[in-house]
Coordinates of C-alpha atoms in Angstrom, one line a residue:
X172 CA 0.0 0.0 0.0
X173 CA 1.4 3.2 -1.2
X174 CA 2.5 6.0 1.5
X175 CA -0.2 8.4 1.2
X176 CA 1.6 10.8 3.2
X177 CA 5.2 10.9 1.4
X178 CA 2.8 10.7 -1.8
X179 CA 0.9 14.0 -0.8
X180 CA 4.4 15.5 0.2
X181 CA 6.2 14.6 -3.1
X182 CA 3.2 16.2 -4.9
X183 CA 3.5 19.3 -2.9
X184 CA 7.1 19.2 -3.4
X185 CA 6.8 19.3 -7.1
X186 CA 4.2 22.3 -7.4
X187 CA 6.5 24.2 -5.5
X188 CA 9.6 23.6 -7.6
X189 CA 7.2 24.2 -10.5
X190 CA 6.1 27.3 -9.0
X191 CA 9.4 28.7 -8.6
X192 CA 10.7 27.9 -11.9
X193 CA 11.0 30.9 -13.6
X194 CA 9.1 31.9 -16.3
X195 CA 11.1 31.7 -20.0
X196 CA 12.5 35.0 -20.3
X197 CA 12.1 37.0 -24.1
X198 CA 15.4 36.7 -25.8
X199 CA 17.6 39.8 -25.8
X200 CA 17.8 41.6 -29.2
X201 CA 20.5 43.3 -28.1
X202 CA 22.5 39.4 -27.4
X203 CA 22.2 38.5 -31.7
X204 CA 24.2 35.1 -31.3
X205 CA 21.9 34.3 -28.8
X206 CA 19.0 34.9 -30.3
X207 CA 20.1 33.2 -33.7
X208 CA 21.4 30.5 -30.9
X209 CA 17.7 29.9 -29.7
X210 CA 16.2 30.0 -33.1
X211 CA 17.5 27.0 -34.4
X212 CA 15.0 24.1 -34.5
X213 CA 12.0 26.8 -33.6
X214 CA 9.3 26.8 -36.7
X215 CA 7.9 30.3 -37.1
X216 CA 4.4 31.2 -37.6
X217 CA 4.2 33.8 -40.2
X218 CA 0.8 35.4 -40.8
X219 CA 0.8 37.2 -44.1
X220 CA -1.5 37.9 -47.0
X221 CA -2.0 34.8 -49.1
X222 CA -3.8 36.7 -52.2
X223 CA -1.0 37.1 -54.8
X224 CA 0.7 33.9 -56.0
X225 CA 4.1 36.7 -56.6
X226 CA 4.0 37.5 -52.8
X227 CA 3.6 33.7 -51.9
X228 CA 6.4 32.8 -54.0
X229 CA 8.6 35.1 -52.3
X230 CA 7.7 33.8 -49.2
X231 CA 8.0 30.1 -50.4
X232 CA 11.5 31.1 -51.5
X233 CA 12.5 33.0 -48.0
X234 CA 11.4 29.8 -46.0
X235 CA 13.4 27.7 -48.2
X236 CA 16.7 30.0 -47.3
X237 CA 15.6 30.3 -43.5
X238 CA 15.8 26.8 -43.0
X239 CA 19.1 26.2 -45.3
X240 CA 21.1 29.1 -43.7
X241 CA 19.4 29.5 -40.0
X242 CA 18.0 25.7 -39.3
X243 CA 14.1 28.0 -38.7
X244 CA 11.3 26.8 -40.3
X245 CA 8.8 29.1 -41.7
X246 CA 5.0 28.8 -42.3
X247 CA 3.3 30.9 -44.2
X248 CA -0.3 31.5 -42.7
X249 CA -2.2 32.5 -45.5
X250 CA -4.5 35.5 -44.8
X251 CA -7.4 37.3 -46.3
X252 CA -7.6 40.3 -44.1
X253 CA -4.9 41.2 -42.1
X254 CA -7.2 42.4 -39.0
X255 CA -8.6 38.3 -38.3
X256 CA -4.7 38.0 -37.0
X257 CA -4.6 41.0 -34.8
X258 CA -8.0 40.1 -33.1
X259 CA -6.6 36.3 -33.0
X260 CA -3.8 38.1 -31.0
X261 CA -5.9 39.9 -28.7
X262 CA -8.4 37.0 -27.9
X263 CA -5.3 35.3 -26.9
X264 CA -4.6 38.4 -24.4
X265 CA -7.9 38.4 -23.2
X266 CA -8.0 34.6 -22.5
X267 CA -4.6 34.2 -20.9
X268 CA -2.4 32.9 -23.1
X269 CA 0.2 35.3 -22.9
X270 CA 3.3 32.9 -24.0
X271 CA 1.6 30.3 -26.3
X272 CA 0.7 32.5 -28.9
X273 CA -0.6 31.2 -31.9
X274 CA 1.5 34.0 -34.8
X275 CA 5.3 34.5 -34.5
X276 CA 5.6 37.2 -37.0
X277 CA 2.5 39.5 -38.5
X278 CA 3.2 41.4 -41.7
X279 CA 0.9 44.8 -40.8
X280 CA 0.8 48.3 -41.0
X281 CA -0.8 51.2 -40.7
X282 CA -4.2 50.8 -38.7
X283 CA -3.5 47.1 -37.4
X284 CA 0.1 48.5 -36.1
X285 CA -2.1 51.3 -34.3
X286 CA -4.6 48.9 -32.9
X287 CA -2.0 46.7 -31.6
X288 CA 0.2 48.7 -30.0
X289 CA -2.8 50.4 -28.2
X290 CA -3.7 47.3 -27.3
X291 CA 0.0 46.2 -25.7
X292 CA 0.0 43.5 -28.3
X293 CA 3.8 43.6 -29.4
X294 CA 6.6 42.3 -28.3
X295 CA 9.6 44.7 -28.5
X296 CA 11.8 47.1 -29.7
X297 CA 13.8 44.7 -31.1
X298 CA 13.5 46.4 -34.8
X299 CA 17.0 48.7 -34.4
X300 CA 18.9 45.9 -33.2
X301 CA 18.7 43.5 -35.7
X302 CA 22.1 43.5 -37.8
X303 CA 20.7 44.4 -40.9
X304 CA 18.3 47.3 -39.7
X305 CA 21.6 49.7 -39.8
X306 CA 21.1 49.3 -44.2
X307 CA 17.9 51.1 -44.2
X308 CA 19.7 53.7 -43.1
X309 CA 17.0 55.2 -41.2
X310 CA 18.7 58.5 -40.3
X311 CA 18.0 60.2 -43.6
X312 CA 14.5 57.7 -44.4
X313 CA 12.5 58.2 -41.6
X314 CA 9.9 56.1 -43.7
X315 CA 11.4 53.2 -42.8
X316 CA 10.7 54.2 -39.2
X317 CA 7.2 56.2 -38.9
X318 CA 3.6 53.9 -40.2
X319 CA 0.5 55.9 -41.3
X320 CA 2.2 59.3 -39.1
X321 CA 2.6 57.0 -35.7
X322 CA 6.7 56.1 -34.9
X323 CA 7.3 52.3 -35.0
X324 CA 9.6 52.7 -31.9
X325 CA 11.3 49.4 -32.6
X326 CA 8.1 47.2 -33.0
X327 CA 7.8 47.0 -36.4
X328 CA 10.5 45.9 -38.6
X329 CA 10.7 47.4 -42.6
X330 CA 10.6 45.1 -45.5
X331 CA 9.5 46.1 -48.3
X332 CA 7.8 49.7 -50.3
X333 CA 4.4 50.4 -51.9
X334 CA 3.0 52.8 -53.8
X335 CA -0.4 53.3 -56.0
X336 CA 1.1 53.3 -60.0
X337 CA -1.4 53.0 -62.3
X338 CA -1.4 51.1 -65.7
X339 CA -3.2 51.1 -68.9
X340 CA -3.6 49.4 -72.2
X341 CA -2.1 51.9 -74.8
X342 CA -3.4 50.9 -77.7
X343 CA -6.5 51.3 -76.5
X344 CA -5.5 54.8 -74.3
X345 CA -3.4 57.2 -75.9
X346 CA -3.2 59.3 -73.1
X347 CA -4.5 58.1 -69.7
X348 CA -6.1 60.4 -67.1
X349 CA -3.2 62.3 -64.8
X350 CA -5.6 63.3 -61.8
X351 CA -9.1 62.5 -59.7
X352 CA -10.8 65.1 -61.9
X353 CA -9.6 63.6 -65.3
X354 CA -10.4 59.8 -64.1
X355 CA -13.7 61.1 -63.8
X356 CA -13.8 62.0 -67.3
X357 CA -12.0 59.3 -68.6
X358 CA -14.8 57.1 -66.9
X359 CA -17.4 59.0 -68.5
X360 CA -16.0 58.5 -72.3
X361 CA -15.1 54.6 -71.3
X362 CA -17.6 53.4 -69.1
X363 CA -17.0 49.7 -67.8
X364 CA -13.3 50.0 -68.5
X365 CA -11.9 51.5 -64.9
X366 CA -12.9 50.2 -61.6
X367 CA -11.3 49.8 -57.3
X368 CA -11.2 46.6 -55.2
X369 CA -14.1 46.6 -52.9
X370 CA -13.8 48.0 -49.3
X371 CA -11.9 46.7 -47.3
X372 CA -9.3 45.5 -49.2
X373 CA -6.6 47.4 -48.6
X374 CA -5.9 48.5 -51.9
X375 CA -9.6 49.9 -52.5
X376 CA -8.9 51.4 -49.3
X377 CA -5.8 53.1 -50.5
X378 CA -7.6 54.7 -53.7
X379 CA -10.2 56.3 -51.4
X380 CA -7.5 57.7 -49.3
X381 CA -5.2 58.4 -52.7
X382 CA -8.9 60.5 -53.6
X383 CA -9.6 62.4 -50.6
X384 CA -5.8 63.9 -50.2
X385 CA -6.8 65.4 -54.1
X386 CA -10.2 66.3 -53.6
X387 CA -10.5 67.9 -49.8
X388 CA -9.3 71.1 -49.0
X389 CA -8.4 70.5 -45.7
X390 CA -5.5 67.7 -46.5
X391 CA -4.3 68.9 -43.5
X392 CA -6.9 67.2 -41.1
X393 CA -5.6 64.0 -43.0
X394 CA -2.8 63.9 -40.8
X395 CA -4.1 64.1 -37.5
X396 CA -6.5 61.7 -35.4
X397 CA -9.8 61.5 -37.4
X398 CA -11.7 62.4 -33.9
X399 CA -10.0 66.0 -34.1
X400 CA -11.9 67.2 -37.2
X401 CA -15.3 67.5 -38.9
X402 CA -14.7 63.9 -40.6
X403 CA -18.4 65.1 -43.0
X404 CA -16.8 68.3 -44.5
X405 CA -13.3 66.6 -45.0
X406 CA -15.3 63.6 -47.0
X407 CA -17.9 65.6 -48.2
X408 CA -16.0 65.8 -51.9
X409 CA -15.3 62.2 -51.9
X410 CA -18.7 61.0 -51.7
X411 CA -19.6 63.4 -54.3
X412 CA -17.1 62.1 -56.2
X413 CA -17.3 58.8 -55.9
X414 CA -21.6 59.3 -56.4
X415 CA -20.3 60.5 -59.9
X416 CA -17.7 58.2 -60.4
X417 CA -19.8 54.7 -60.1
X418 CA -22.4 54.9 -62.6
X419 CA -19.2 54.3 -65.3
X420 CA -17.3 51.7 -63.2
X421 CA -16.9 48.2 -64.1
X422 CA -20.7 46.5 -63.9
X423 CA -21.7 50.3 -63.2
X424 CA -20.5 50.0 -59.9
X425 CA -23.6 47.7 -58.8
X426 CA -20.1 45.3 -57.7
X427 CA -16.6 45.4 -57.4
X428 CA -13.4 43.4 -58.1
X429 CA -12.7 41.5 -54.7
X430 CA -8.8 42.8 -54.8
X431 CA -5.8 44.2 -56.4
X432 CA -4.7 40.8 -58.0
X433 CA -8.5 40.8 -59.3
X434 CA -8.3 44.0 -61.6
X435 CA -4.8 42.9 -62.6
X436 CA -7.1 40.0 -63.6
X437 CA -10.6 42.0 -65.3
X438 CA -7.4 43.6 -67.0
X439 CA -6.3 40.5 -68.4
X440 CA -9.4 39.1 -69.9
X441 CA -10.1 42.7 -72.1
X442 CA -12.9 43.8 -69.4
X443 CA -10.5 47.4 -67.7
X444 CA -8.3 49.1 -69.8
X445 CA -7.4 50.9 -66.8
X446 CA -6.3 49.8 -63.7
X447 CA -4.0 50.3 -60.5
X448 CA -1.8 48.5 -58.0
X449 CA 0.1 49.2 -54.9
X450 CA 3.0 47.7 -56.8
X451 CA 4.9 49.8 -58.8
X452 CA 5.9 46.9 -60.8
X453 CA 2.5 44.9 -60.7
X454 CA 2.5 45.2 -64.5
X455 CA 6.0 45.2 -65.8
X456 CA 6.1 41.4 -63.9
X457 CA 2.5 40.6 -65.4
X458 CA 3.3 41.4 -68.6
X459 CA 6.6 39.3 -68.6
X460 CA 4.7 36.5 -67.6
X461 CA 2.2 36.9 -70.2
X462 CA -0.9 37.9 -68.2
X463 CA -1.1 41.2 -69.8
X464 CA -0.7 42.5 -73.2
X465 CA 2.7 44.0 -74.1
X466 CA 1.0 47.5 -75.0
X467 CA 0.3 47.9 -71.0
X468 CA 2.2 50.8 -69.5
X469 CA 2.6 52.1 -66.3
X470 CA 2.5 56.0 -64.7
X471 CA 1.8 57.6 -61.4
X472 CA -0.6 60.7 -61.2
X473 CA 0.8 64.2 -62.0
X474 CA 0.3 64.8 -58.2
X475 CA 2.1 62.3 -56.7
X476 CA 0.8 58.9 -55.7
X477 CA 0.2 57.4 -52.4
X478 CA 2.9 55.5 -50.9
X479 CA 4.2 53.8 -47.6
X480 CA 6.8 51.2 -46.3
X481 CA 5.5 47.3 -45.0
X482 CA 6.7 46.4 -42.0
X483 CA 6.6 42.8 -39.8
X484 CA 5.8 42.4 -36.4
X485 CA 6.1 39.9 -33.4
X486 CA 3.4 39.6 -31.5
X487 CA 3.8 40.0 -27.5
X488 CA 2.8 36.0 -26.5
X489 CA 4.9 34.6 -29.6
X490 CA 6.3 31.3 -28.6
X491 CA 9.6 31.7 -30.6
X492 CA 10.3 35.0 -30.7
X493 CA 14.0 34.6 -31.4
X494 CA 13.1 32.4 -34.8
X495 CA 10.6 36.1 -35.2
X496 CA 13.4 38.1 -35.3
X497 CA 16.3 36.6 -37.4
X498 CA 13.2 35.6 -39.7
X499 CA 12.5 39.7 -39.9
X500 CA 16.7 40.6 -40.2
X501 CA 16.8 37.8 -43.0
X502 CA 14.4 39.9 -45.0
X503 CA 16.3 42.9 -44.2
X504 CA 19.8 41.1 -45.6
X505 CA 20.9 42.5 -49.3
X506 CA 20.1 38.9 -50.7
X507 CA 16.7 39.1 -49.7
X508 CA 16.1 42.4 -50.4
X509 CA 17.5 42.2 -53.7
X510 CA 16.0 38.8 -54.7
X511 CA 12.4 40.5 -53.7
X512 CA 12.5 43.5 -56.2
X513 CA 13.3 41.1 -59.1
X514 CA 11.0 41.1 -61.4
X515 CA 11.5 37.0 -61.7
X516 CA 10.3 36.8 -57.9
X517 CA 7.5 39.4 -56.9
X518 CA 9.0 43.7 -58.1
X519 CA 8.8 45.0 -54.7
X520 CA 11.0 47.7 -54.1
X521 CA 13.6 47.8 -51.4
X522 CA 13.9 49.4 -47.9
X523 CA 17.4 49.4 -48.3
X524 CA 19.7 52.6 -48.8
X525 CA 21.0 51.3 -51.9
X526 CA 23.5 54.2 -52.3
X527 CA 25.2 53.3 -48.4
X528 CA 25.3 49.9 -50.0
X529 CA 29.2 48.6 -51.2
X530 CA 30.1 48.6 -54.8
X531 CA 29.9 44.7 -54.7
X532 CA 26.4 44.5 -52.8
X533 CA 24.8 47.2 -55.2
X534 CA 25.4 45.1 -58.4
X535 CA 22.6 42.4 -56.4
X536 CA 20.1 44.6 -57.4
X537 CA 20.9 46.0 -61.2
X538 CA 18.5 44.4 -63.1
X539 CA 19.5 45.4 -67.0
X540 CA 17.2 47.5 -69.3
X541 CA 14.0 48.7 -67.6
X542 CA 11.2 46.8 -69.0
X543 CA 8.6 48.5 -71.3
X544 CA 5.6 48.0 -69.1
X545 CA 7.8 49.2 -65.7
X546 CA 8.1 52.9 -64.6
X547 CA 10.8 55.4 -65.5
X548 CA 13.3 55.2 -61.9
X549 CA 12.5 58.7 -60.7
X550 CA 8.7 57.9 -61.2
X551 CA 8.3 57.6 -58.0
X552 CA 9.8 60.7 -56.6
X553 CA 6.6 62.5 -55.4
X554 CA 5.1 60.0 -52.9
X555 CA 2.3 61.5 -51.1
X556 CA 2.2 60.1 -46.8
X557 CA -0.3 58.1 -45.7
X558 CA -2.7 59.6 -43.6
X559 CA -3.2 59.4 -39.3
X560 CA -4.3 55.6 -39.2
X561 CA -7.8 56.7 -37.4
X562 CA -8.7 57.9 -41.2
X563 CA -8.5 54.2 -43.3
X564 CA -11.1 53.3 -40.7
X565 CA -13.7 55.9 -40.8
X566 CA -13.4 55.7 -44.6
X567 CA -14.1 51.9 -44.7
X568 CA -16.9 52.0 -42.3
X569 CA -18.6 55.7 -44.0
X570 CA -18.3 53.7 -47.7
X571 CA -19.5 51.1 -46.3
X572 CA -22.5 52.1 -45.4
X573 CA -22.7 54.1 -48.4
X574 CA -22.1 51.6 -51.1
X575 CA -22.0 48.0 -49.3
X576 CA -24.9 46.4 -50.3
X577 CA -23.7 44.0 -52.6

């Protein structure tokens, strides 16, 4: 017969060594060999758009290096809408779990970096200390450093740029529309041939913001918490707009396209002869792979375009944050960078300061003659910020409630 008494006293014996272990502490960004140390063997959980097969190839391709160079698997948790991770995260937080997280690194910006941090839902700064950060040389590109007006303060790690080009078939457009005003017009005299993702994908999103910095004359309310102005009198030339604007969309504007990818696509089967992305080279790299015509071009608006860095970020209850963070200074390293803004991988531009770069390190990213379809390189010169996060919001739920029926 067992010894119920030494049994009892054993048991307690354990909970109390159990209670005093303590708890695993976050690695130490600062401590890089450690933290690469730790990562071995740990598979990360990357959340991240799953809606364009260039991004996810990219991805494929990064997960193949992590585990070759690093000994980290990567998973690539396709999303839909960015915002079902964040409130993943903070159900999480509000059951408990705060070290068994379900996401190791979230690609976000913008309004989901806002909502998390108010939230507490980060883990960090670790951004400035990973090896790599230094080549973004974010001294003189505080872009790299500063999401939708609100400092990243180390939570959010750069990877890649963005900004709304637009691209049309020329020999069907001899001269595409340069502003909101013209668009409008264009629209008229093609009806069916232009159209925006519906809200809210980000990239319909972005043309309604891309719309409102044009039309308002208050731009300067843009740029401050949505709660500090008079949000009807700011949008009041939007709606207008857009009430003129939808009668000459795509299906009149009774639907819309579902996302970016999706107009590249109408495009493709001869339904838009205008369309936009929030790749610069969305065309150049669809044309090369013989989804578009070769008379597509590409041009930004004579006012600039709308434009803003992509950043990754670890959420606070990750399990393996270490495997997080040399996953996010992998996709800082020239290779990475460089093999991303191919146009034989996915065109997005870097976050690097290619200039600061050495001699041998530049020549990664010369790509040979500019492609037909692809901007001129100073295209991009006049990119217009993004707005005070607070404003993507109230513009999704106001056009939503305006033009969400179907």
């Amino acid at each position: 017969m067992p010894n119920k008494r030494n049994s009892l006293g054993a048991t307690i014996a354990v909970a109390m060594l159990a209670f005093s272990l303590p708890v695993m502490a976050n690695p130490d960004p600062s401590d890089w060999q450690s933290v690469v140390a730790e990562a071995e063997g740990q598979t990360v959980y990357w959340n991240a758009w799953g809606g364009d097969t260039r991004t996810n190839r990219y991805i494929d391709w990064v997960a193949e290096q992590m585990q070759a160079q690093y000994g980290v698997d990567v998973e690539h948790v396709k999303l839909d809408d960015t915002g079902s991770a964040v409130a993943r995260v903070l159900a999480e937080k509000q059951a408990g779990n705060h070290t068994e997280g379900s996401i190791d690194l979230i690609w976000i910006n913008g309004e989901n970096f806002a909502a998390m941090r108010e939230s507490d839902l980060l883990f960090g700064p670790f951004a400035e200390s990973l090896p790599h950060f230094a080549l973004t040389n974010a001294a003189d590109n505080p872009e790299v450093v500063t999401d939708f007006t609100l400092p990243t303060e180390g939570y959010e790690s750069p990877w890649g740029k963005a900004q709304i080009t637009f691209f049309y078939d020329s020999a069907q457009t001899e001269t595409p529309p340069q502003n909101m005003q013209a668009l409008l017009a264009w629209a008229n005299a093609n009806p069916g041939q232009f159209s925006y993702p519906r809200i809210p994908d980000f990239t319909g999103s972005t043309f309604l913001k891309q719309a409102l910095i044009e039309l308002t004359d208050q731009e300067e309310a843009l740029y401050q918490p949505v709660s500090e102005s008079d949000f009807e009198a700011v949008t009041e030339p939007l709606w207008a707009y857009l009430d003129a604007l939808h009668p000459h969309l795509w299906r009149s504007g009774r639907t819309f396209p579902d996302s970016g990818p999706n107009l590249r696509t109408l495009m493709s089967d001869g339904e838009l002869s205008l369309a936009f992305s929030f790749y610069p080279t969305d065309a150049a790299v669809a044309v090369m792979e013989y989804e578009l015509p070769e008379s597509v071009r590409s041009y930004v608006l004579e006012g600039g375009t709308l434009g803003n860095v992509h950043f990754v970020a670890i959420p606070y209850n990750s399990p393996h944050k270490a495997g997080a963070m040399v996953l996010a200074n992998f996709l800082l390293s020239p290779e990475a960078q460089a093999q991303k803004q191919s146009l034989a991988m996915w065109g997005d531009r870097s976050v690097l300061d290619i200039d600061q770069l050495d001699a041998e390190t530049q020549t990664l990213f010369e790509q040979g003659d500019r492609h037909p379809s692809e901007l001129p390189a100073d295209a991009l010169s006049n990119t217009l910020p993004e707005p005070h996060p607070s404003w993507m919001t109230a513009l999704q739920n106001a056009w939503l409630e305006r033009y969400g029926v179907n």
